[in-house]
Coordinates of C-alpha atoms (C1' of nucleotides) in Angstrom, one line a residue:
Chain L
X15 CA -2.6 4.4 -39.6
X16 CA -3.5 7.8 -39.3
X17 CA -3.2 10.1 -36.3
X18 CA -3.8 12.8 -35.7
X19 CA -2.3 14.0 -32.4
X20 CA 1.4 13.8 -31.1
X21 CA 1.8 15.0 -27.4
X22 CA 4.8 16.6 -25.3
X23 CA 4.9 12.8 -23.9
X24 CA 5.1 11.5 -27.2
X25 CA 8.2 13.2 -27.7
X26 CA 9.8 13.4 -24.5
X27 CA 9.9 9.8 -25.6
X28 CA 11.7 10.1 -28.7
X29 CA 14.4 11.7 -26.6
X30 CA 13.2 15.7 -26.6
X31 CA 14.3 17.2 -23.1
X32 CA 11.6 19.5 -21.7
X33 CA 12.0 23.3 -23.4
X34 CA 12.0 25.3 -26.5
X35 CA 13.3 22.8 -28.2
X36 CA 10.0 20.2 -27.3
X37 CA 7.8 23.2 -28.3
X38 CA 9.2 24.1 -31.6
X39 CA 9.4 20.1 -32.2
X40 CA 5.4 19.8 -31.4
X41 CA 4.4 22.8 -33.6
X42 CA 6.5 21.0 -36.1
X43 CA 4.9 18.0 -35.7
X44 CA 1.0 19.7 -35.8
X45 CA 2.2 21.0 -39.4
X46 CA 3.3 17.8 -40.5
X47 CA 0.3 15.2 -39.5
X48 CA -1.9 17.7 -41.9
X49 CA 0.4 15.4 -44.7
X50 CA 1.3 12.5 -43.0
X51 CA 0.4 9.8 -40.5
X52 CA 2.2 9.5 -36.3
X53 CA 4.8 7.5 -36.9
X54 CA 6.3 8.8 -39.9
X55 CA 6.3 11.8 -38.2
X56 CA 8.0 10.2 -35.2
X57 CA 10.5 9.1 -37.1
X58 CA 11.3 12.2 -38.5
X59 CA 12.0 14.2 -35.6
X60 CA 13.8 11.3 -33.6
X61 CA 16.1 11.5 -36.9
X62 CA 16.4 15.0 -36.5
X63 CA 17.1 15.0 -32.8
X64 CA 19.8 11.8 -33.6
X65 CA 21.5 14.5 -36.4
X66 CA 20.5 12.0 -39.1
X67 CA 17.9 13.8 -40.7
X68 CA 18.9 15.5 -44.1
X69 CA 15.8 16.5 -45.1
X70 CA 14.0 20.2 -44.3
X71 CA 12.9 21.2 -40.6
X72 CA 16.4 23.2 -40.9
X73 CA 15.5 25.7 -38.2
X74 CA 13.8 22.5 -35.7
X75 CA 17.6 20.8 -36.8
X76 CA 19.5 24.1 -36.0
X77 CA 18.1 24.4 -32.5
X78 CA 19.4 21.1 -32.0
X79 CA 22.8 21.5 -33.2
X80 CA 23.0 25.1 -31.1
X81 CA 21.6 23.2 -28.0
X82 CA 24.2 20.3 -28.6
X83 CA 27.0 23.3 -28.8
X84 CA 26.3 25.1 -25.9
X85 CA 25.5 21.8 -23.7
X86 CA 29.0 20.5 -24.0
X87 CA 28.3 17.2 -23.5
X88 CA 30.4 14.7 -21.0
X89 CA 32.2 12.1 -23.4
X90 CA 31.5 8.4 -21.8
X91 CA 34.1 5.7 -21.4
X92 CA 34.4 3.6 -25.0
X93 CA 34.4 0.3 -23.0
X94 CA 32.0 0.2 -20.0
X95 CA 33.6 -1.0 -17.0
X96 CA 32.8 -4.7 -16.2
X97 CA 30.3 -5.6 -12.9
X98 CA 29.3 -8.5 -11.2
X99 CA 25.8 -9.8 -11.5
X100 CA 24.1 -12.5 -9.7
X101 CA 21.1 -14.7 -10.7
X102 CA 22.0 -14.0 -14.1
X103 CA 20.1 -16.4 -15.9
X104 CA 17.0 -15.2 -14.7
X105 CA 17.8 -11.4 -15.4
X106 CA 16.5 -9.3 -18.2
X107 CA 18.4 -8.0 -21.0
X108 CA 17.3 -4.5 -20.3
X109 CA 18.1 -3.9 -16.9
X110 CA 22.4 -5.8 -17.9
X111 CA 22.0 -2.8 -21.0
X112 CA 21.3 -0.1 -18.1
X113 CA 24.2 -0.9 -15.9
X114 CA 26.5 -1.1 -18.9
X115 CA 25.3 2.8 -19.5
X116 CA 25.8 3.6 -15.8
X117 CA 29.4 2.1 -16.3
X118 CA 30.4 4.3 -18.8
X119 CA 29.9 7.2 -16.8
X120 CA 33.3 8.8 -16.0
X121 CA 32.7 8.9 -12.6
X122 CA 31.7 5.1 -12.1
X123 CA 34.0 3.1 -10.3
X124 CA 32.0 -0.1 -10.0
X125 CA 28.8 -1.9 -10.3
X126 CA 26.5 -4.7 -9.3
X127 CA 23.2 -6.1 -10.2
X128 CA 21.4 -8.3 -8.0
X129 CA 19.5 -11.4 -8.5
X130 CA 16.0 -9.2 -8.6
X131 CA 17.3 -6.7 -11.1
X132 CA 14.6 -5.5 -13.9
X133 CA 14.8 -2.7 -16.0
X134 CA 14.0 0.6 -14.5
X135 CA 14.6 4.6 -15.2
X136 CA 18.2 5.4 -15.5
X137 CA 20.1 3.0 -13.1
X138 CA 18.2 -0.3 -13.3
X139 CA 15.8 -1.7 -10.1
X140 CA 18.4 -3.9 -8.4
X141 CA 21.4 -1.9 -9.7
X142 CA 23.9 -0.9 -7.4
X143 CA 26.7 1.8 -8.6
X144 CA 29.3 3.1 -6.9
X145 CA 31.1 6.7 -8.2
X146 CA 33.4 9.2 -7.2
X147 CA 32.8 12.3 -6.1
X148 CA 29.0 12.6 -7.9
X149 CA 25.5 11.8 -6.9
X150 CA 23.1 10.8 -9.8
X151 CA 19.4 11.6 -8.5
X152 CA 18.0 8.6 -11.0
X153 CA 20.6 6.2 -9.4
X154 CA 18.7 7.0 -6.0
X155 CA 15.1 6.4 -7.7
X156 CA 12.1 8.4 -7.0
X157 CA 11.3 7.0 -3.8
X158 CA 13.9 8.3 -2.4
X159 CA 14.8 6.2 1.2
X160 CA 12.0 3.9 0.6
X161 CA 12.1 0.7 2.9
X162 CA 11.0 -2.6 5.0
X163 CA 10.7 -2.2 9.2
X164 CA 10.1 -5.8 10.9
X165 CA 9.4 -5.6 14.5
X166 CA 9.7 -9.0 16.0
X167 CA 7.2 -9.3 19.3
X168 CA 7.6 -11.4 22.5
X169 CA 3.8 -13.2 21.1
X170 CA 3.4 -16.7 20.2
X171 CA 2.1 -17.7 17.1
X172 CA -1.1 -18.9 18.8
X173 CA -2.1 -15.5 19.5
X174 CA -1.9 -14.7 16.4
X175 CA -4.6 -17.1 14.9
X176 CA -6.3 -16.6 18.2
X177 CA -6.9 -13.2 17.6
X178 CA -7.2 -13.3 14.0
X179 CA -9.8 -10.2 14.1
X180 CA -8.5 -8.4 16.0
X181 CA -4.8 -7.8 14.2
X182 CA -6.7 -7.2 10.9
X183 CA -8.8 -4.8 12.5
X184 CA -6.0 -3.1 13.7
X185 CA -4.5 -3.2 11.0
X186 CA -6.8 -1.5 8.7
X187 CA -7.5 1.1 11.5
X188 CA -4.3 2.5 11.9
X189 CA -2.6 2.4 8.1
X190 CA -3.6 4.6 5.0
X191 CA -2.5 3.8 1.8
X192 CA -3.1 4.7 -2.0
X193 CA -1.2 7.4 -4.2
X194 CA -1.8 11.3 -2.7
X195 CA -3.9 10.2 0.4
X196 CA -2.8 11.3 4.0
X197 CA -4.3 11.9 7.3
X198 CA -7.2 14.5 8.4
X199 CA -6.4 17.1 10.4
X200 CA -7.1 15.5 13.8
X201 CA -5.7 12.4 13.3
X202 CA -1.9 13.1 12.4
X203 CA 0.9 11.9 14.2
X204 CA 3.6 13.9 15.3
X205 CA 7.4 13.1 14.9
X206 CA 10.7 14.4 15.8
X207 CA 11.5 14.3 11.8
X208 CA 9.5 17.6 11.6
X209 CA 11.6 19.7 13.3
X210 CA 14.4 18.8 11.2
X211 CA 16.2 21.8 10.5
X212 CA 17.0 20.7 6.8
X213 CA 13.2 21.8 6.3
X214 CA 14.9 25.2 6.2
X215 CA 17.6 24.3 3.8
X216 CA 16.0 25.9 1.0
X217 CA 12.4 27.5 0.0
X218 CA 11.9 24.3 -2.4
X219 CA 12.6 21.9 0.7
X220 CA 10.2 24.0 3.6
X221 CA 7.2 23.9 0.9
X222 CA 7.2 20.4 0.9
X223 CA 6.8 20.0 4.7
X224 CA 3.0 20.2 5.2
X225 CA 2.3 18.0 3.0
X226 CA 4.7 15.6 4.5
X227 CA 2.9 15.9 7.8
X228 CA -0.5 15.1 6.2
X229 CA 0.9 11.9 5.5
X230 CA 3.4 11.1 8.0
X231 CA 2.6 7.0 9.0
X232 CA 0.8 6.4 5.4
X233 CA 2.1 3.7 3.2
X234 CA 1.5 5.0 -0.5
X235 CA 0.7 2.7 -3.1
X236 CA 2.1 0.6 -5.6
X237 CA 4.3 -2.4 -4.2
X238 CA 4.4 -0.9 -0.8
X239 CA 2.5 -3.0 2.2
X240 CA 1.8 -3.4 5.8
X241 CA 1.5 -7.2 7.0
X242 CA 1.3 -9.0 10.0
X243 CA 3.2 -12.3 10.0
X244 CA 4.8 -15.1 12.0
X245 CA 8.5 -15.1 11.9
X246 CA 10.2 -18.3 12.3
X247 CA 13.9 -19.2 14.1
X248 CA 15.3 -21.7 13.4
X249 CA 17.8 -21.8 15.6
X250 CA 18.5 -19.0 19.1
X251 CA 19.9 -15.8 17.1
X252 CA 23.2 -14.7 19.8
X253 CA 23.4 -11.2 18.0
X254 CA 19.3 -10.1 18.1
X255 CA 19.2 -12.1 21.7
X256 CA 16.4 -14.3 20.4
X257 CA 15.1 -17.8 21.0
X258 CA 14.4 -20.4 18.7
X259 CA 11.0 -20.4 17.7
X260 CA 7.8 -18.5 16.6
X261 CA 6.5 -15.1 17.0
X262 CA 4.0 -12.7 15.7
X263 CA 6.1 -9.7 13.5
X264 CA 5.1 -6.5 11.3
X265 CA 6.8 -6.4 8.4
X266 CA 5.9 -2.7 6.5
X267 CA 7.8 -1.5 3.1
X268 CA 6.9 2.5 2.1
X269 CA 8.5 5.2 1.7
X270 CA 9.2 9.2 1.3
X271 CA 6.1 10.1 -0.1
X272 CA 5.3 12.7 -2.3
X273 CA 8.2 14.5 0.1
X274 CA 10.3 12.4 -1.7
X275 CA 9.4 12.0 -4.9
X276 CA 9.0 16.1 -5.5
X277 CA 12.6 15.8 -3.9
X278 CA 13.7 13.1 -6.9
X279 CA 12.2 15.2 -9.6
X280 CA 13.4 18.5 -8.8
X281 CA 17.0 17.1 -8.4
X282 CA 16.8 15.5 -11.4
X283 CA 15.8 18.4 -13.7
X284 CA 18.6 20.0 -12.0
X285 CA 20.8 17.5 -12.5
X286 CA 20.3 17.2 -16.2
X287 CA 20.6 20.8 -16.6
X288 CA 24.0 20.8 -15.4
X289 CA 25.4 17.6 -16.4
X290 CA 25.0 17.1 -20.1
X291 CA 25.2 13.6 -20.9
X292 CA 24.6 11.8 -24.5
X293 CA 20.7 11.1 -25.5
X294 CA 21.1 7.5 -24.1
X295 CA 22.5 8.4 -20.6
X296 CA 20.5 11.6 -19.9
X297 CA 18.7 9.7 -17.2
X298 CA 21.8 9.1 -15.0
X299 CA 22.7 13.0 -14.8
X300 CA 25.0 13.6 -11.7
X301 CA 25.8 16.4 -9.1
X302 CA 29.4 16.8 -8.0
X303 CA 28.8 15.8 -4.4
X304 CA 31.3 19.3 -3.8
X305 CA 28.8 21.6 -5.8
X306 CA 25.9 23.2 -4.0
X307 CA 23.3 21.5 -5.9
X308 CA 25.0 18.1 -4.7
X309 CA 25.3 18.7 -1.4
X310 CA 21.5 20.0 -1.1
X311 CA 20.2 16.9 -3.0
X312 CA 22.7 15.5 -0.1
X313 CA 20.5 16.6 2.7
X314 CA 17.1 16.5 0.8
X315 CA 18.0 12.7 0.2
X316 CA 18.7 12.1 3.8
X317 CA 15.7 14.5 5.3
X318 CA 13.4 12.1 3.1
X319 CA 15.4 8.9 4.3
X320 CA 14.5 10.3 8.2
X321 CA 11.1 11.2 6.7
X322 CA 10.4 7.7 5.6
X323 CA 11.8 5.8 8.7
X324 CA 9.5 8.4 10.9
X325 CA 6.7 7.0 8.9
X326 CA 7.4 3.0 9.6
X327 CA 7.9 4.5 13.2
X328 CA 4.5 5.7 13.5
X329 CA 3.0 2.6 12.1
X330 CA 4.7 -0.2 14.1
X331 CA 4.2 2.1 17.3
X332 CA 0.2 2.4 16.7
X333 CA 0.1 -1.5 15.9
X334 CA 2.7 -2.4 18.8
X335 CA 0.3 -0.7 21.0
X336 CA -2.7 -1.7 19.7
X337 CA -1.9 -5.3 20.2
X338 CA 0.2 -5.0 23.1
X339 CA 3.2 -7.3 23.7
X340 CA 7.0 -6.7 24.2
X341 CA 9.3 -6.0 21.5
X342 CA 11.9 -8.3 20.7
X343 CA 14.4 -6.8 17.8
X344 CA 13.1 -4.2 15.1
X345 CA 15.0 -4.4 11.7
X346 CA 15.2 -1.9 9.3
X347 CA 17.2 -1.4 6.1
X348 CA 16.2 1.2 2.7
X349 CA 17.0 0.2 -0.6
X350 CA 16.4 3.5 -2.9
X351 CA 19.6 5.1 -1.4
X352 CA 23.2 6.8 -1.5
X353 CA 26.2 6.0 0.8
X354 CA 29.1 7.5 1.6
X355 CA 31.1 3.8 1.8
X356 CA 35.1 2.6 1.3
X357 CA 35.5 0.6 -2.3
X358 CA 38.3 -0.9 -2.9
X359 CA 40.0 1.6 -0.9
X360 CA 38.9 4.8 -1.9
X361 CA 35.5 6.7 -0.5
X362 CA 32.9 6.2 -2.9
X363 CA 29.4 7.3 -3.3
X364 CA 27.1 3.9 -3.6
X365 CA 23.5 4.1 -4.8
X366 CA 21.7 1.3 -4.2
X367 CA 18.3 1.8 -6.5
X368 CA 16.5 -1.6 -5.0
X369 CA 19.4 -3.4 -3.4
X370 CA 20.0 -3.9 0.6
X371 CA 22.6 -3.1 2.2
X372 CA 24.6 -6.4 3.0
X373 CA 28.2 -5.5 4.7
X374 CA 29.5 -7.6 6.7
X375 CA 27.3 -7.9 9.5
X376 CA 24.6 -5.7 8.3
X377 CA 21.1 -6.9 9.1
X378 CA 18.4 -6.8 6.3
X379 CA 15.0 -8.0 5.3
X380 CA 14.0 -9.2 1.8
X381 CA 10.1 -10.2 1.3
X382 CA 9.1 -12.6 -0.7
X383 CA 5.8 -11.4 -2.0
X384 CA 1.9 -11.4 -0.4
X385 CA 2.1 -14.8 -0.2
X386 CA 6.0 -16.2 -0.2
X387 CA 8.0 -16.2 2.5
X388 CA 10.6 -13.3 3.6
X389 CA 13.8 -13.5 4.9
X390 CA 15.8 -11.8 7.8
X391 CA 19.6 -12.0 6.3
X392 CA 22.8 -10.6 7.8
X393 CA 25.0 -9.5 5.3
X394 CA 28.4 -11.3 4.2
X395 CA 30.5 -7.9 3.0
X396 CA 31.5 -9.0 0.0
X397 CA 33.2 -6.5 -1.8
X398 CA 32.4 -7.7 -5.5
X399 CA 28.8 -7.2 -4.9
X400 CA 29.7 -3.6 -3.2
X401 CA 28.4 -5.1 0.2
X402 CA 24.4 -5.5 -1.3
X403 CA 21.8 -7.8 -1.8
X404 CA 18.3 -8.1 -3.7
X405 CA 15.7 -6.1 -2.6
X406 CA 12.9 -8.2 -3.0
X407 CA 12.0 -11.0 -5.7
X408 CA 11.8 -8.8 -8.5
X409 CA 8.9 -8.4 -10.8
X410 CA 8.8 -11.7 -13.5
X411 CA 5.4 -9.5 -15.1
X412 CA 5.2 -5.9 -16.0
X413 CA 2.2 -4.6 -14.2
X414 CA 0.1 -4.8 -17.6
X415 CA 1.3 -8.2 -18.4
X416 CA 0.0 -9.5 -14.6
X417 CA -3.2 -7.6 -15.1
X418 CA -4.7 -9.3 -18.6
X419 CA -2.7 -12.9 -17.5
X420 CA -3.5 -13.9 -13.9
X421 CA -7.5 -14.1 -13.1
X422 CA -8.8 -13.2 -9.5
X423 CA -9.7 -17.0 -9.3
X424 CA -6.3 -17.7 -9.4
X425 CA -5.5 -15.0 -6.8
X426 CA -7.9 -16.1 -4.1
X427 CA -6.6 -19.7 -4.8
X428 CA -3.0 -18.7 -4.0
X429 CA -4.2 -16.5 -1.2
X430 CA -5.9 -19.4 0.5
X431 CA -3.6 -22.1 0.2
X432 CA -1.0 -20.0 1.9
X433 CA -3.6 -18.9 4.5
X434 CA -3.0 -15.3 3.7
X435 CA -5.8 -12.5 4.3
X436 CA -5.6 -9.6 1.5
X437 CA -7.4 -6.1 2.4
X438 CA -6.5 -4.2 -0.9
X439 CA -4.6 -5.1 -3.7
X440 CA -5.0 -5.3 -7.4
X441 CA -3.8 -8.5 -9.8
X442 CA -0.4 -6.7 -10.5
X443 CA 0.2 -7.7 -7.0
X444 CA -0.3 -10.8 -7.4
X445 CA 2.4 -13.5 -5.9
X446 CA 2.5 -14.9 -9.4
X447 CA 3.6 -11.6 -10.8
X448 CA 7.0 -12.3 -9.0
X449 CA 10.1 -13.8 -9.5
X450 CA 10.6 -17.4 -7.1
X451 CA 11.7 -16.3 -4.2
X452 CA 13.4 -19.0 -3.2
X453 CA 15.9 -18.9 -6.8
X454 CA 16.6 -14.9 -5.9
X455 CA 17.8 -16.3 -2.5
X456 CA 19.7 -18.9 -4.2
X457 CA 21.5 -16.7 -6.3
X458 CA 22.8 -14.7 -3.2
X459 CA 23.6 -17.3 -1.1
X460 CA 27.6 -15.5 -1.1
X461 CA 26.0 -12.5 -0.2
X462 CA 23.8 -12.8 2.5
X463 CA 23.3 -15.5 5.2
X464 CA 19.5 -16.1 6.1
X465 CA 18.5 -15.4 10.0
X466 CA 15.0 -16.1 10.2
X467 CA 12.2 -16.8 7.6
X468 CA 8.9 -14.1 7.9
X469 CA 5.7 -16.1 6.5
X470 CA 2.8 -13.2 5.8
X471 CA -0.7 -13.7 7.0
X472 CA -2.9 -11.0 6.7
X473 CA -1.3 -8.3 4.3
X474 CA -2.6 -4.6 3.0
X475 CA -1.6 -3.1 0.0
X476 CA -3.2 -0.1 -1.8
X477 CA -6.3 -0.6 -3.2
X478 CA -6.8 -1.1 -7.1
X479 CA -6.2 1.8 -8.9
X480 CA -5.0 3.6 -6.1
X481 CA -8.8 4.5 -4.9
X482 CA -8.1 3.9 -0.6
X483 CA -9.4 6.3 2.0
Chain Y
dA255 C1' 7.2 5.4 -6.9
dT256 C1' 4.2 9.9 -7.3
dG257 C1' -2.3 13.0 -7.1
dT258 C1' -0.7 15.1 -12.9
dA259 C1' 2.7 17.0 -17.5
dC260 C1' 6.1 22.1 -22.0

DNA sequence: ATGTAC
């Protein structure tokens, strides 16, 4: 096949880092496709970047070399530690590949996937990695402190289906989602967060603030929601002071925003400028938490944390007040993270990139998806799984897979027999594009004990495409 | 995940 265009993406692909290098490599590649087709040409400079290529393109091949020279890359550990990994069986074979790269980092000192692991960017979703002395940007993820708020109200269920209306009224009246949207003007909220002096840390950092208070109390897109729901006990809970029985909850999950994703990329560029790792581990770059550039990712990391809490904040207060009623317990717990935590004795840096925290103790929420139920779990500590849990369920489809395979008929279906009430939402969302909640909880059963179960009823995600107000 | 890329 012929074609006749190869992009910067194309070979940012192949393994070309952002530079002179990528530039030189593209006006090689627009010489070439005058003789041959995409692929071949691919393959060629791939060959070339992997030092294999003994054909021409010498002065594309010397950059290389003189790049490789200067970078002086870190030399991995032969054998990758070993880590623990739960819910195996049900766990893909690229996400076990990514944590075996992570644990040949010479500063990994252990590692953990949980039972809704999938392949991700660097450190797999559901990975959890603890290191010495270094913070890795990608083992934190882009959305850097996202995570789930439940605030538990003193309102029967009955009021709930009661007043059907009137919480999905609210609900759409006081949330904003999709992918760059905030508030206007006149409507923002204000929060403590924004006088956080680490806005001044750097010029990079302070730039990034009005745009965070445009969209301080929105929810984003993607997988993130805002649902209400009736949580269910079981039995009376001695520690949150609550009854058996059945009450109307929020559950939200969002996170830092563009804040925090600028926050992720600019770390990461600086990351992988200073810590040259080979081809297949650039991805997991690392700061010495001692160097400047570590301990201002430090602070960024934690300012967007704050930032992302101050948004759940905002949201559960406007809904808390817009339906009235006492609160009983709030939860809340991030899973896109770093820790400063003990490990086997020694202070360790853990990134959790879609795990909870589970120490011992440790409450926690893990939703099902729009239409399975979630759970409120206290945490066992157990020290092989670096005192974590799952996340979530974990995608079973890709986004693209769940698209062309589930039809909206079967959507409403699900929707309906669960009684749930959708405002948004596209068919990669859909409950079938998710792993059985009930296995993931299965497979954790050492690591978390379940507290309550969340069931949602009327749920808002971002809109198809991203397209919300 | 994110309003966008050398």
């Amino acid at each position: 096949m012929k074609t006749n265009k190869i992009t910067a993406k194309d070979l940012m692909s192949a393994g070309y880092k952002e530079g002179k290098i990528l530039g030189k490599a593209l006006s090689v590649a627009e010489q070439l496709l005058k003789d041959m087709d995409g692929d071949t040409v691919i393959s060629m400079l791939t060959a070339v970047l992997d030092d294999v290529y003994d054909g021409e393109l010498s002065e594309l091949r010397d950059m290389v070399l003189e790049d490789r020279k200067v970078a002086d890359i870190i030399v991995l550990k032969e054998q990758p530690d070993k880590f623990a990994i739960y819910g195996e069986d049900n766990i893909d074979a690229g996400a076990k590949a990514q944590m075996a790269i992570a644990m040949a980092l010479p500063v990994s000192r252990a590692g953990a996937l949980m039972p809704d692991a999938h392949q991700g960017y660097g450190l797999p979703i559901g990975g959890v990695l603890a290191t010495h002395n270094a913070v890795i940007p990608y083992g934190v993820g882009v959305d850097i402190g996202c995570r789930m708020a439940l605030s538990i109200f003193d309102i029967p269920a009955i009021h709930f289906d009661e007043n059907h209306d009137k919480y999905k009224r609210e609900l759409i009246a006081h949330t904003r989602f999709g992918a760059g949207h905030g508030f206007l003007k006149k409507e923002r909220a204000q929060h403590a967060v924004l006088d956080n002096d680490a806005f001044n840390m750097t010029q990079f950092i302070s730039q990034l603030k009005d745009k965070a208070y445009s969209q301080l109390g929105t929810s984003g897109g993607g997988n993130h929601f805002v649902e209400w729901g009736i949580i269910e006990f079981s039995e009376r809970d001695e520690v949150l002071n609550i009854d058996k029985g059945s009450y109307v909850a929020l559950l939200t999950h969002s996170g830092s925003r563009g804040m925090g994703a600028q926050i992720a990329g600019h770390y990461t560029r600086l990351a992988k400028e200073i810590c040259k790792l080979p081809q297949h581990a650039v991805n997991l770059a690392y700061l010495d938490m001692h160097s400047e550039a570590g301990q201002e990712y430090w602070l960024a990391m934690n300012l967007a944390g704050d930032y992302a809490s101050a948004c759940h904040d905002i949201i559960h207060q406007k809904l808390a007040k817009a339906m009235g009623g006492t609160l009983l317990a709030k939860v809340e717990n991030h899973h896109n993270f770093a820790w400063k935590e003990k490990w086997g004795g020694e202070e360790v840096i853990v990134h959790r990139k879609g795990a909870t925290p589970a120490g011992k103790g440790v409450m926690g929420i893990i939703p099902g998806s729009m239409t399975a139920p979630g759970f409120l779990v206290r945490g066992k500590g157990l020290e092989n799984a670096i005192n974590s849990a799952s996340h979530g369920a974990g995608r079973l489809m890709s986004r693209t897979k769940a698209i062309s395979n589930i039809t909206k008929q079967e959507m409403s279906a699900i929707l309906k027999e669960n009684k749930v009430t959708l405002i948004g939402a596209g068919l990669d969302e859909a409950p079938m594009a998710y792993k059985d909640i009930n296995v993931v909880m299965d497979a954790q059963q050492e690591l978390v004990d379940i507290v309550a179960k969340f069931q949602p009823r009327i749920v808002r995600m971002a809109d198809d495409g991203s397209k919300e107000d």
